[in-house]
Short mmCIF file of C-alpha atoms and ligand atoms in Angstrom, two decimals:
data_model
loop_
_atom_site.label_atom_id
_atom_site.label_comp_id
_atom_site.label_asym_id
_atom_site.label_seq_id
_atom_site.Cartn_x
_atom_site.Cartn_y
_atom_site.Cartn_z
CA UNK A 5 9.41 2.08 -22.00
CA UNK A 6 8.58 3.46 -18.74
CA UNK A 7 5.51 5.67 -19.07
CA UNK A 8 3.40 6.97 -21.99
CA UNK A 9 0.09 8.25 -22.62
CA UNK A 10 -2.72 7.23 -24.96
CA UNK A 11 -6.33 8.65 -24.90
CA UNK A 12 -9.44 6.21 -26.21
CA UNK A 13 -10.95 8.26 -28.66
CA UNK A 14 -12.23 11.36 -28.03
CA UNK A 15 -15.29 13.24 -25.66
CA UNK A 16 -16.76 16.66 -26.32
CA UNK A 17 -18.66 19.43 -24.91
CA UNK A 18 -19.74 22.94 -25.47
CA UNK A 19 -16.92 25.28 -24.25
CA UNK A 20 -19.84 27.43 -21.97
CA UNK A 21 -20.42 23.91 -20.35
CA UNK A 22 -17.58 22.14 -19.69
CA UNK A 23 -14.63 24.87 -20.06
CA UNK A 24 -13.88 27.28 -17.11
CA UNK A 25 -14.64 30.89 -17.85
CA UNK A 26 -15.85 29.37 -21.10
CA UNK A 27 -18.31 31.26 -22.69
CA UNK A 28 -18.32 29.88 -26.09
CA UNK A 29 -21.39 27.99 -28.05
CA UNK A 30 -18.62 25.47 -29.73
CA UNK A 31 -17.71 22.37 -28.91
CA UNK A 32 -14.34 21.39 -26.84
CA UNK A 33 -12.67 18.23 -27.98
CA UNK A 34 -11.69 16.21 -24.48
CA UNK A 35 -8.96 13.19 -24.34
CA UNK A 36 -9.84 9.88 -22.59
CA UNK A 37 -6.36 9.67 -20.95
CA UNK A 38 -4.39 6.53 -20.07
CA UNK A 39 -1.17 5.93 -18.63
CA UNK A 40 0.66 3.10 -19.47
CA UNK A 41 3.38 2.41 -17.38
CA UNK A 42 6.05 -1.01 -17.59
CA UNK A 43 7.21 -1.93 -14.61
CA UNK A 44 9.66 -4.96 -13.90
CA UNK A 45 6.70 -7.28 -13.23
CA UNK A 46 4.55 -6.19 -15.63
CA UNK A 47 1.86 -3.27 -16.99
CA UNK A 48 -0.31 -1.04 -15.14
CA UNK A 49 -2.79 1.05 -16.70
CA UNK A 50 -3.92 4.35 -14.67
CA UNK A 51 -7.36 4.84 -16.09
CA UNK A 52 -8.70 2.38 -18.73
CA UNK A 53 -10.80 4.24 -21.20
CA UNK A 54 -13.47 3.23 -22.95
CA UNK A 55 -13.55 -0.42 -23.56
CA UNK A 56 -12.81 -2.60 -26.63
CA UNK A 57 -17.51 -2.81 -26.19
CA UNK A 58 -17.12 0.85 -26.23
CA UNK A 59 -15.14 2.11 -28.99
CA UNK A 60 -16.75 -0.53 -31.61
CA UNK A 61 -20.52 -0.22 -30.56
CA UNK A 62 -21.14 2.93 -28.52
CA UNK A 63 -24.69 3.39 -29.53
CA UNK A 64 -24.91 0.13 -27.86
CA UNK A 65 -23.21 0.74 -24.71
CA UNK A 66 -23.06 3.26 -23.04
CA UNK A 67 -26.16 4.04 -25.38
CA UNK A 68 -27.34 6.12 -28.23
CA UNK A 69 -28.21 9.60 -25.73
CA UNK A 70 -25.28 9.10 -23.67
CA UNK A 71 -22.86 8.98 -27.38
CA UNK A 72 -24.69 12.03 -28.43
CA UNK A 73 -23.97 13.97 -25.39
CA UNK A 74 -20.61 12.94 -25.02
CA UNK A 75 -19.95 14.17 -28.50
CA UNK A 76 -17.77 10.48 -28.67
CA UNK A 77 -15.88 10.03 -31.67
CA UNK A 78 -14.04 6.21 -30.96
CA UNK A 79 -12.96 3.74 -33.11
CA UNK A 80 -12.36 0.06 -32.46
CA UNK A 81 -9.03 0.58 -32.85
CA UNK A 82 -9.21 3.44 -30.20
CA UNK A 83 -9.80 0.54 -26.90
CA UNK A 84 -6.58 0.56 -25.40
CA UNK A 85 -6.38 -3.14 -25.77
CA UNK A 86 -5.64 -2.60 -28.99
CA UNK A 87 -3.15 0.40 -28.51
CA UNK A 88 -1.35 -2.04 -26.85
CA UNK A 89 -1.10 -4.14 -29.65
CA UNK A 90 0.05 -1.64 -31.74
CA UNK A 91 2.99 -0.74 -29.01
CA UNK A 92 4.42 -4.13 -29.10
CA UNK A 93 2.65 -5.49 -26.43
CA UNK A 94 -0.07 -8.13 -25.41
CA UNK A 95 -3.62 -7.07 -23.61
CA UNK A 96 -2.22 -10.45 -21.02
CA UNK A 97 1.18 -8.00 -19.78
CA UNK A 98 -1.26 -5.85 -18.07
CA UNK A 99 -1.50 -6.49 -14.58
CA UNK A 100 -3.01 -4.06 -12.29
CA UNK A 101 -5.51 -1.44 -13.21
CA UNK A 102 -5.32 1.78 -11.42
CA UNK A 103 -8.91 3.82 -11.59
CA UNK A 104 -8.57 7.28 -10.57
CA UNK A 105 -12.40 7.06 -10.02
CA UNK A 106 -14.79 4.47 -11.53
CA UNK A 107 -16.48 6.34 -13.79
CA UNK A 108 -17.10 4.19 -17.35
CA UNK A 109 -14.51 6.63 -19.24
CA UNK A 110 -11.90 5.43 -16.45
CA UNK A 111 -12.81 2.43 -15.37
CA UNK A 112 -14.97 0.72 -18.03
CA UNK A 113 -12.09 -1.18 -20.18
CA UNK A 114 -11.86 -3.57 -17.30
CA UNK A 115 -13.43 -6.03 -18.70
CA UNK A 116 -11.10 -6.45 -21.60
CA UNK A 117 -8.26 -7.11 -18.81
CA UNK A 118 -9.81 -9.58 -16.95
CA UNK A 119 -6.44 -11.16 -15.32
CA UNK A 120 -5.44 -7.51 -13.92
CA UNK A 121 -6.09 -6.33 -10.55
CA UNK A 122 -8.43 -3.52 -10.52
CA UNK A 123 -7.96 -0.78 -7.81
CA UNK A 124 -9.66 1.51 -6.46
CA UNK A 125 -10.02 3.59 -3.23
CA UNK A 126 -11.79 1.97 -0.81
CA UNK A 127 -14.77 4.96 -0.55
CA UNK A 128 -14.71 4.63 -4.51
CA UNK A 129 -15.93 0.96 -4.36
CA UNK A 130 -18.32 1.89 -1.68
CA UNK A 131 -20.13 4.88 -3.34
CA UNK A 132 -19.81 3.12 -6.42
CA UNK A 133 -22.37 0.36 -5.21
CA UNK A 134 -24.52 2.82 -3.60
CA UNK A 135 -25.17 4.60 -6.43
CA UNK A 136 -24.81 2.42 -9.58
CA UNK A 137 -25.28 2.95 -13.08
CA UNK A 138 -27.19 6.05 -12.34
CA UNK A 139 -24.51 8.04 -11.86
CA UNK A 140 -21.62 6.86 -14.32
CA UNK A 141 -20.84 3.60 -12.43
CA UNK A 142 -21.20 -0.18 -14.42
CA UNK A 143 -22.00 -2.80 -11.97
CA UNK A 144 -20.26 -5.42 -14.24
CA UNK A 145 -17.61 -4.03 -11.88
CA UNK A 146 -18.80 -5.52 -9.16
CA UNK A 147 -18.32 -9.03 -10.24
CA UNK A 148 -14.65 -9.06 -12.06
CA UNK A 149 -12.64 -11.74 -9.94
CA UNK A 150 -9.47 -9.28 -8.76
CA UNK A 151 -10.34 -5.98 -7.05
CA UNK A 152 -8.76 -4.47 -4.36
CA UNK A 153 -9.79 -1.66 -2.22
CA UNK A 154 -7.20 0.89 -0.68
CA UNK A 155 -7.86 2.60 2.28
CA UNK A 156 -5.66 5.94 2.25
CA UNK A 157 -4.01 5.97 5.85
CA UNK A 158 -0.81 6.64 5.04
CA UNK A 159 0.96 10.19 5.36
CA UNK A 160 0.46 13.55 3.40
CA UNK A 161 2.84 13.30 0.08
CA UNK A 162 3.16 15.60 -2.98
CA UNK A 163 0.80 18.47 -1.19
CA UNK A 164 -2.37 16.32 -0.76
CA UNK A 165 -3.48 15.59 2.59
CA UNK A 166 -3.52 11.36 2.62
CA UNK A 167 -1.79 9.04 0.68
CA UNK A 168 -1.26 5.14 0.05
CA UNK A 169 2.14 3.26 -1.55
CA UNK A 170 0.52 0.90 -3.73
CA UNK A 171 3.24 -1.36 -4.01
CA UNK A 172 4.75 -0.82 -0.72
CA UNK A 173 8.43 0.62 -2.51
CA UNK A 174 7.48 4.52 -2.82
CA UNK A 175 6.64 3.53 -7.01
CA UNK A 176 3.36 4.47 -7.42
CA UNK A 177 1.58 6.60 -4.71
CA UNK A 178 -2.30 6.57 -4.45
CA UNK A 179 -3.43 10.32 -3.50
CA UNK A 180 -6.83 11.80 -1.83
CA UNK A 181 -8.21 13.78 -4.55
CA UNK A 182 -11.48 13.29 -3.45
CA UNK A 183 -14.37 15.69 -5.10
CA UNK A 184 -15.47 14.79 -7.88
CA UNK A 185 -16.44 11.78 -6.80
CA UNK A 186 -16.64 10.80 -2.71
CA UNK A 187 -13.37 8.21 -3.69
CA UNK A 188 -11.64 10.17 -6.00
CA UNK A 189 -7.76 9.34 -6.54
CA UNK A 190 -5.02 11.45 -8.13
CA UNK A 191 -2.03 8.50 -8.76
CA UNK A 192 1.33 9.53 -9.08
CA UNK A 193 4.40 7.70 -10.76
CA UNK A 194 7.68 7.86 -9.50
CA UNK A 195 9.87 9.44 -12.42
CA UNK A 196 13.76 9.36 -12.08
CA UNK A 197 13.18 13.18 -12.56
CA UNK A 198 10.18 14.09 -10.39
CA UNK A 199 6.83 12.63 -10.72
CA UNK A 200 3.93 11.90 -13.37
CA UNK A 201 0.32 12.64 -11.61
CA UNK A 202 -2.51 11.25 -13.15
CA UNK A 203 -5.42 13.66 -12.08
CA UNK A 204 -8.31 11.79 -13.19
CA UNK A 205 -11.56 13.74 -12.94
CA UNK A 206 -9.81 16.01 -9.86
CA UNK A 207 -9.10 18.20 -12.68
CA UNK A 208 -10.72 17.71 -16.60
CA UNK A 209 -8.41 20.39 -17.65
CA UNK A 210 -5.31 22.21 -16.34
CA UNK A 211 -7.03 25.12 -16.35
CA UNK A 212 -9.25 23.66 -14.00
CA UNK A 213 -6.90 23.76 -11.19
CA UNK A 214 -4.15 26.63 -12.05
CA UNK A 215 -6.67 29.58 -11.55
CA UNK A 216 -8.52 28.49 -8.13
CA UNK A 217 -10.16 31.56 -7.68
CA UNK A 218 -9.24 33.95 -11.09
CA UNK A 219 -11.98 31.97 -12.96
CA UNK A 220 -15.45 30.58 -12.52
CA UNK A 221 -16.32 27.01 -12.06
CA UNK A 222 -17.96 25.76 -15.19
CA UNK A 223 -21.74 24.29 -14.80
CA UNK A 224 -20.45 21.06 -15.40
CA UNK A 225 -18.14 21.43 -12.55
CA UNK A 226 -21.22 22.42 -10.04
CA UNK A 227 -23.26 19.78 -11.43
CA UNK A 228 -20.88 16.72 -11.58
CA UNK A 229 -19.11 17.47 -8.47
CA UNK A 230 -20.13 15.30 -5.64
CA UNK A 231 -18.58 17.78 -3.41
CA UNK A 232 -17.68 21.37 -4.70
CA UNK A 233 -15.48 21.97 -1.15
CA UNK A 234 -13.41 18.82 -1.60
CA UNK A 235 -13.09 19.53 -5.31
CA UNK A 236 -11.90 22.64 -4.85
CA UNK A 237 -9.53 21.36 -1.98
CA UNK A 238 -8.27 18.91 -4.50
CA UNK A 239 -7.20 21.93 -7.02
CA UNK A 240 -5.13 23.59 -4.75
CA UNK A 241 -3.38 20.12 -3.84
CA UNK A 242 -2.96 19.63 -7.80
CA UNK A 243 -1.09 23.14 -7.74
CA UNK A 244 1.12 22.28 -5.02
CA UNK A 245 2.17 19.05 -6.65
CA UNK A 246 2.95 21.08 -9.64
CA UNK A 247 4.81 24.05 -7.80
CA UNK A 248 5.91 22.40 -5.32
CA UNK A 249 6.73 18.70 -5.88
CA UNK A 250 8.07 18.56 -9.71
CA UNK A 251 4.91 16.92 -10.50
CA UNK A 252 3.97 16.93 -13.72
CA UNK A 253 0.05 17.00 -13.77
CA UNK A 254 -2.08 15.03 -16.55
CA UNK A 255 -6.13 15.97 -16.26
CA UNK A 256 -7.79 13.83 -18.16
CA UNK A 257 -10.08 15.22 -20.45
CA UNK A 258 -7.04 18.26 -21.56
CA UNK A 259 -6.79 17.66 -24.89
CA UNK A 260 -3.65 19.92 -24.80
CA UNK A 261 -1.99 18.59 -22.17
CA UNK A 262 -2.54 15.47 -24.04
CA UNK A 263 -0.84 16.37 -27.32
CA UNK A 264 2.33 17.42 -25.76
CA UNK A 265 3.22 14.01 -24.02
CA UNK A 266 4.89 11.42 -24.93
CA UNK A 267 2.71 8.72 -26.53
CA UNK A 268 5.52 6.25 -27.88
CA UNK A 269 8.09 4.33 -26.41
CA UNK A 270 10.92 6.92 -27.89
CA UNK A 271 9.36 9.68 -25.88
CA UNK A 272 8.29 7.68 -23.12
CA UNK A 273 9.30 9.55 -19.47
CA UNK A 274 11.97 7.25 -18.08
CA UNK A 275 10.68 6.08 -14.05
CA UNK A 276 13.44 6.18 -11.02
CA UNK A 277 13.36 2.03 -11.73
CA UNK A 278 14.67 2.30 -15.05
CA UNK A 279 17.52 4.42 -13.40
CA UNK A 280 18.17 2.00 -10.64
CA UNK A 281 18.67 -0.64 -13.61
CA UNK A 282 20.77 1.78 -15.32
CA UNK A 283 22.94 1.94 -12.69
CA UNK A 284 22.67 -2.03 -11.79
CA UNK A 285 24.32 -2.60 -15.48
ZN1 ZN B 315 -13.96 11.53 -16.94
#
């Protein structure tokens, strides 16, 4: 089972809000997206969702106002701890967390993998203890025992301008998506076919980043960006991964784009190591 996708529950927002060129009073349903990719060596989540906390008490954490403007509708069962029990696997397999941004949606099931390595982008962890729980960050962050911090220096890949090989064998490539937030990450996957791109936050929806200049931003957009240049920057490197560099682009809060991938191991994209072991047999 190479790569799937699960979302933790759902998010919501009015469609004038949140949606581009939305003008509507009703709400839009959002995914919490996760990848879940097996590699040799174990797991590795891109995103984490809401944790296991989370999806049983929300009104608890991240709070009774916060639930209620989130529109969140999670379940225990939602806290992809679980999922993973229902997928044949054990929380334990996972062993690096990838966090597009560290945001609680993205980053906050940490906790309930504390053996994994959580990345991040090095100006992610920075802003991230500047700012604090103020703006979407959880400091319990700050004192899980396996971090690591990437710096991007390495060259321009799949149309965005920096880029860093996570695991040093061209697998899993960390991208400069910045925008959103200051260290936002877009994190591609390898596929034997092209490649999966997690966009995190660098685009909700797909809409988002297909019509640059066709349609206006949404309010949420101006308001949550941290930069509206860089965000806008970070569209037009989504659309070149997608035209360009057989990327296959996941926002994820697209609710859409979420029903039509594969979220079992049947469906599951096979990665270019499953076709190297192919061919090894
Ligand atoms: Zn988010």
């Amino acid at each position: 089972m190479p790569i799937l996708f699960r979302s933790t529950g759902l998010v919501g927002g009015p469609d004038f809000f949140v949606t581009r060129g939305g003008r509507g009073l009703g709400v839009v349903s959002m995914s919490v997206t996760v990848a879940v990719v097996e590699r040799p060596d174990g797991l590795v989540l891109i995103d984490t969702g809401w944790s296991r906390r989370t999806c049983a008490w929300p009104e608890e954490h991240p709070g009774r106002l916060a639930k209620l403007l989130l529109a969140m509708k999670v379940k225990p069962e939602d806290a992809m701890a679980s999922q993973l029990l229902s997928l044949g696997y054990n929380p334990g397999d996972v062993k690096h967390l990838v966090a597009t941004h560290l945001h609680i949606d993205h980053a906050g099931a940490a906790d309930d993998f504390a053996q994994a390595t959580l990345h991040a982008s090095a100006r992610e962890w920075a802003i991230a203890r500047t700012l604090g729980r103020l703006r979407g960050y959880d400091a319990a962050l700050f004192s899980r025992p396996r971090t690591a911090s990437h710096v991007l220096s390495g060259p321009p890949r799949l149309g965005f301008p920096a880029s860093h090989d996570l695991f040093g064998d061209d697998s899993v490539l960390l991208l400069d998506a910045r925008g959103h937030t200051q260290g936002s990450l877009a994190v591609a996957v390898r596929l034997h076919d092209g490649w999966a791109l997690h966009a995190g936050d660098a685009a909700m929806f797909a809409r988002d980043f297909r019509h640059d200049r066709a349609l206006p931003l949404s309010p949420y957009q101006r308001l949550q960006s941290h930069d509206l240049y860089a965000q806008r920057a970070s569209y037009g490197h989504l659309r070149a991964a997608e035209t360009e560099h057989d990327a296959r682009v996941v926002p994820a809060h697209d609710l859409k784009v979420f029903e039509s991938l594969p979220q079992s191991a049947e469906k599951a994209w096979a990665c270019a190591w499953d076709k190297k072991k192919r061919k090894g047999r």
